[in-house]
PDB file of C-alpha atoms in Angstrom:
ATOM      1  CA  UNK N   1       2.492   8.698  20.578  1.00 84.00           C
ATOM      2  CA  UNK N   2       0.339   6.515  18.286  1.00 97.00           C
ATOM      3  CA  UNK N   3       1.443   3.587  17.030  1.00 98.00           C
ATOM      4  CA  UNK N   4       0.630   3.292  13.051  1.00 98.00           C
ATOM      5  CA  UNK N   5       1.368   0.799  10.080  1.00 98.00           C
ATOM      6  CA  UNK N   6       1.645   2.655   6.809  1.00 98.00           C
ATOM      7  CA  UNK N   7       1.974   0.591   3.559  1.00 98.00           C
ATOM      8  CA  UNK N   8       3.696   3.053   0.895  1.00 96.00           C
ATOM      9  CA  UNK N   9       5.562   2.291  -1.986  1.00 94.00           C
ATOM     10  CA  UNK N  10       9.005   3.395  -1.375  1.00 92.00           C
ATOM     11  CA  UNK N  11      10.191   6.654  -3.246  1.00 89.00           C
ATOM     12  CA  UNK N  12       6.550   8.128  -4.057  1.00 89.00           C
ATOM     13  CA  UNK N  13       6.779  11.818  -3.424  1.00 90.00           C
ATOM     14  CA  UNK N  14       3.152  12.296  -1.488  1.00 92.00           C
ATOM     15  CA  UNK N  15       3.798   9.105   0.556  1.00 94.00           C
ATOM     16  CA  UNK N  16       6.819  10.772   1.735  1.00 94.00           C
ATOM     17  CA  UNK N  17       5.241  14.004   2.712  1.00 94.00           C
ATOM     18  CA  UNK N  18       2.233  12.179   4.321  1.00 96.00           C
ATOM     19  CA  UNK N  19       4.644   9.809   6.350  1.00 96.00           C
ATOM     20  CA  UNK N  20       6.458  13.446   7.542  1.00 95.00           C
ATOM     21  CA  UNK N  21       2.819  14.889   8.315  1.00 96.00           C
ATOM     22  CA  UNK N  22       2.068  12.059  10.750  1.00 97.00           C
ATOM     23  CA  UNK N  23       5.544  11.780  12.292  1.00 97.00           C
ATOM     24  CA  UNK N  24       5.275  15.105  13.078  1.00 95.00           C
ATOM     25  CA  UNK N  25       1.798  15.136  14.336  1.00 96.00           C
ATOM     26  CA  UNK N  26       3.831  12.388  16.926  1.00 97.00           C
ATOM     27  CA  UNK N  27       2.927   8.772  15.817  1.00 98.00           C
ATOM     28  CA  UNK N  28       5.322   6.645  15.733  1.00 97.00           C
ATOM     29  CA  UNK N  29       5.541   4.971  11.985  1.00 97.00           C
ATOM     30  CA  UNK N  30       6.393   1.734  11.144  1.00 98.00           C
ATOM     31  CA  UNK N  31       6.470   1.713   6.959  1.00 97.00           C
ATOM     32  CA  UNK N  32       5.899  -1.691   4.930  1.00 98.00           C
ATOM     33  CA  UNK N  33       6.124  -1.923   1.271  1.00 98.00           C
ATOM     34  CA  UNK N  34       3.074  -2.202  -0.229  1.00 97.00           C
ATOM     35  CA  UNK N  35       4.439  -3.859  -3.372  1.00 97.00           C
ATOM     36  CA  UNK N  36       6.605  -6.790  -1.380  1.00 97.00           C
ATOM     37  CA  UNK N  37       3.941  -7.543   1.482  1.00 97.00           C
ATOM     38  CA  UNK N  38       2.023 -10.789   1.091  1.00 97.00           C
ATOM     39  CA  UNK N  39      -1.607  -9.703   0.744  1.00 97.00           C
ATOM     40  CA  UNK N  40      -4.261 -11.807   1.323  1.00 97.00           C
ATOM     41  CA  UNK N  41      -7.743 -11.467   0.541  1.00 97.00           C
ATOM     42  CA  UNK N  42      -8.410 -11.779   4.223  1.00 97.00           C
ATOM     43  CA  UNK N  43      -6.089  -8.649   4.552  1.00 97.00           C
ATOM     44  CA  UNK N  44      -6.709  -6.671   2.542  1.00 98.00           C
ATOM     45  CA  UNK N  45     -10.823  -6.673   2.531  1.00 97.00           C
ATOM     46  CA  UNK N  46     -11.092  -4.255   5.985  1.00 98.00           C
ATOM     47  CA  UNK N  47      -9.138  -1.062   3.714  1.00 98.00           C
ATOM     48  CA  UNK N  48     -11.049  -1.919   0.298  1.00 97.00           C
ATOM     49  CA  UNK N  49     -15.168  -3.422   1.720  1.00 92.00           C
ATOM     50  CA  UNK N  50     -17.835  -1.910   0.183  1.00 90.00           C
ATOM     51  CA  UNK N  51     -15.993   0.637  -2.145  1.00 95.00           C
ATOM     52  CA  UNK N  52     -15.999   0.546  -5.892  1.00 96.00           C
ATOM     53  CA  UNK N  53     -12.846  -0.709  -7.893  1.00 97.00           C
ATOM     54  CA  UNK N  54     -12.946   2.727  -9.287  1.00 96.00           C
ATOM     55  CA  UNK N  55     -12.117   4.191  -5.494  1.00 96.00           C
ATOM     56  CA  UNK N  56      -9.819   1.266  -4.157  1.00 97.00           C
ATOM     57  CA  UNK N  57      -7.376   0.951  -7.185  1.00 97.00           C
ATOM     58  CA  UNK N  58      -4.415   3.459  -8.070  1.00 95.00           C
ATOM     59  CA  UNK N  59      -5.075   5.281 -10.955  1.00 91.00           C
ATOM     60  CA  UNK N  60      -1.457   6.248 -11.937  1.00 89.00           C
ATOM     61  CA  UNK N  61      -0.449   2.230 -11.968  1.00 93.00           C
ATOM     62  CA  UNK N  62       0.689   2.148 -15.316  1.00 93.00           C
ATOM     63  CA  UNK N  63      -1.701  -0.941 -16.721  1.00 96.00           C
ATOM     64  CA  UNK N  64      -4.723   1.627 -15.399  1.00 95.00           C
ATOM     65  CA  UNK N  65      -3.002   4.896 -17.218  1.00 91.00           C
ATOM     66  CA  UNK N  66      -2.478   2.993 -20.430  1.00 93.00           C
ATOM     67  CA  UNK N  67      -6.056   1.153 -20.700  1.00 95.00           C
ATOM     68  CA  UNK N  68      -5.349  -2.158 -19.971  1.00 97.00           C
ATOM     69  CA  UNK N  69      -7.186  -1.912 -16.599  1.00 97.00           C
ATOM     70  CA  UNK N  70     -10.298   0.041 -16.135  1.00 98.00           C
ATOM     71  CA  UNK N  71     -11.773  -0.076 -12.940  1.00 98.00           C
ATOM     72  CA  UNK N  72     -14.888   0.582 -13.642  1.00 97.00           C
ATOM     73  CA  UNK N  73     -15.093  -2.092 -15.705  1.00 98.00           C
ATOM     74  CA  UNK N  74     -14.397  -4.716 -13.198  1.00 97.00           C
ATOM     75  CA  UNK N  75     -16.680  -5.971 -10.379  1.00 97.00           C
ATOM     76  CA  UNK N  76     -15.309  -6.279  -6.805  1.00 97.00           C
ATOM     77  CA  UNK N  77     -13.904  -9.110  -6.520  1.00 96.00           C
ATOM     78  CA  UNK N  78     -11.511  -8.656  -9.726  1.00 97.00           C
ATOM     79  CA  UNK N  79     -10.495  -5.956  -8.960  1.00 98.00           C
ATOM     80  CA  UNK N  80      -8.889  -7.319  -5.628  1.00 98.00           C
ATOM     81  CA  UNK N  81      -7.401 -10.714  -7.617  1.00 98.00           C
ATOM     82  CA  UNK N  82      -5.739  -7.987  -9.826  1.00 98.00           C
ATOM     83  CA  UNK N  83      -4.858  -5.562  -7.085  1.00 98.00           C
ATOM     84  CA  UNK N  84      -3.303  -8.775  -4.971  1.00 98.00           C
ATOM     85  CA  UNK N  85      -1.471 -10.487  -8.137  1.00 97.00           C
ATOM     86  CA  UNK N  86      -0.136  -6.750  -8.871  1.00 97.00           C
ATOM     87  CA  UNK N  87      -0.169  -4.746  -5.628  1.00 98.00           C
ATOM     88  CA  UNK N  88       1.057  -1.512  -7.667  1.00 96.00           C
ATOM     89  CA  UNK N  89      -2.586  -1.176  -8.517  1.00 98.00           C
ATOM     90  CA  UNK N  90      -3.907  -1.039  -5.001  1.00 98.00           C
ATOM     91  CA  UNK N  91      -4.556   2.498  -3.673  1.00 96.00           C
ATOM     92  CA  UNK N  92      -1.627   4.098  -1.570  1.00 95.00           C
ATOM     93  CA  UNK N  93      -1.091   4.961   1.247  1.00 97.00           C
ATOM     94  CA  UNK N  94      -3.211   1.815   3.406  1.00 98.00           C
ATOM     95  CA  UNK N  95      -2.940   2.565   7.142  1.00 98.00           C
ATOM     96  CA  UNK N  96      -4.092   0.698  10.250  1.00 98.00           C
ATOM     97  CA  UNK N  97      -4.045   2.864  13.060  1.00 98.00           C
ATOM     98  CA  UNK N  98      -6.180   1.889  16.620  1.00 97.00           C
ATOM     99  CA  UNK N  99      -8.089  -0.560  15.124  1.00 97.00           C
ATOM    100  CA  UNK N 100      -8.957   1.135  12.013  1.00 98.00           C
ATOM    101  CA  UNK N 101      -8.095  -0.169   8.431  1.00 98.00           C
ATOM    102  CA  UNK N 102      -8.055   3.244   5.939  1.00 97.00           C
ATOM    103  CA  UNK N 103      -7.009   3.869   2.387  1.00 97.00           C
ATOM    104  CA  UNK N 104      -6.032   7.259   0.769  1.00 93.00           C
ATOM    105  CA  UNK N 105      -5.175   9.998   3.090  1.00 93.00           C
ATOM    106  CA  UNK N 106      -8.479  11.868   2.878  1.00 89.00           C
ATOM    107  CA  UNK N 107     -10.168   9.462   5.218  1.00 92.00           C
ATOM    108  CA  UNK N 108     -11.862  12.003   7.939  1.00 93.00           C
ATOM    109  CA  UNK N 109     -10.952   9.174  10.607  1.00 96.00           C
ATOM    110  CA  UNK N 110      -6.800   9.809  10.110  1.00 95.00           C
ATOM    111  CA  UNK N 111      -7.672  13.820  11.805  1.00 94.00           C
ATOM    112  CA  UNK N 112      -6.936  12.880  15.099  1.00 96.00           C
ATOM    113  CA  UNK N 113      -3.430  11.942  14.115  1.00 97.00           C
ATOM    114  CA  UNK N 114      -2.671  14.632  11.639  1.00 95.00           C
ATOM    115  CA  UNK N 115      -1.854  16.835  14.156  1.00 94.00           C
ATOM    116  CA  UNK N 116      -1.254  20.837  13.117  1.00 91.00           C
ATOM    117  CA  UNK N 117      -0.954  20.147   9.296  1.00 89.00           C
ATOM    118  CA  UNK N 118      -4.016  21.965   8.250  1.00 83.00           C
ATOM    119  CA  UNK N 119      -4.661  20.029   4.410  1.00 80.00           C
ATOM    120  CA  UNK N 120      -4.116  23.122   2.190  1.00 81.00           C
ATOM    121  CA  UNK N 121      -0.838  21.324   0.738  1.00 82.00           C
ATOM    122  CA  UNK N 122      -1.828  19.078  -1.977  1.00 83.00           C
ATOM    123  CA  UNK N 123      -0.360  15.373  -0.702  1.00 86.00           C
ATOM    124  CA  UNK N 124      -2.568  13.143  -2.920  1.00 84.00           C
ATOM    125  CA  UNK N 125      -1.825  14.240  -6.236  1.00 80.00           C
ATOM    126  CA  UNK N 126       0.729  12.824  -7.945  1.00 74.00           C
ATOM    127  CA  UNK N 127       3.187  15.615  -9.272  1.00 72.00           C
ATOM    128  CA  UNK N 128       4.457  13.127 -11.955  1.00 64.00           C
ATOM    129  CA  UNK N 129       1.086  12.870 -13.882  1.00 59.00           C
ATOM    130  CA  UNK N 130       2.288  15.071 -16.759  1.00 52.00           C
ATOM    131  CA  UNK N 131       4.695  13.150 -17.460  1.00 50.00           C
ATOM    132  CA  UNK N 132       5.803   9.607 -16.355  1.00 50.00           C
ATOM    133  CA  UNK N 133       4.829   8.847 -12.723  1.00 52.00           C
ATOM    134  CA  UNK N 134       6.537   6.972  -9.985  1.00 57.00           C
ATOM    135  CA  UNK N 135       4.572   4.304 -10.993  1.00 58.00           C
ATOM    136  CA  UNK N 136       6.087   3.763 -14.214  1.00 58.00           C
ATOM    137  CA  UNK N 137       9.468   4.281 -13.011  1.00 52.00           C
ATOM    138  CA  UNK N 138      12.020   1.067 -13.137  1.00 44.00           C
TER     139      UNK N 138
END
């Protein structure tokens, strides 16, 4: 049984099925709200180093679905002032498993603890998108 942190927000559909994926694969989970946990730059720099806002930020957050955000428009190091002033826009789900600090859940390094699941269900998309994601929800 591995040990692993998982920052979700609470109630998002694919962070549910992911969390079921790795506690049946046999870790042992212990979940933190992304959006209440007090990030630091310090903390939050080994998920996010060297990736472009455009791949660290969550693209359903509603200030980045309506156009008030665009990643690609910001260099690094707004991108993580915005994303740790507003942690909705940080990219779900971060994990820290053995030493390792990953983001998303398409990170080739999470295989080991995946166990049987096999990746043909679709756990990063958010089903919500046509019409209003978790995200948005109050």
């Amino acid at each position: 049984m591995t040990f692993i942190q998982f920052f979700e927000k609470p109630g998002c559909i694919n962070g549910e099925k992911q969390k079921n994926i790795l506690i049946e694969a046999g870790n042992d989970l212990e979940c933190i709200n992304i959006l209440e946990h007090p990030w630091s730059r310090e903390e939050l720099a080994p998920f996010i180093t060297e990736k472009e806002p455009s791949l660290i930020m969550n693209h359903t957050a509603p200030a980045i679905k309506k156009g008030e955000i665009v990643p690609e428009n910001l260099q690094h190091d707004e991108a993580v002032t915005l994303m740790i002033e507003n942690p909705i826009l940080i990219k779900r789900p971060l994990i820290r498993v053995d030493g390792m600090s990953i983001q998303g859940f398409t990170d080739e390094r999470l295989t080991p603890y995946l166990g049987a699941w096999d990746g043909k269900d679709d756990v990063i998309t958010c089903p919500n998108l046509r019409s209003i994601s978790c995200d948005e929800r109050k």
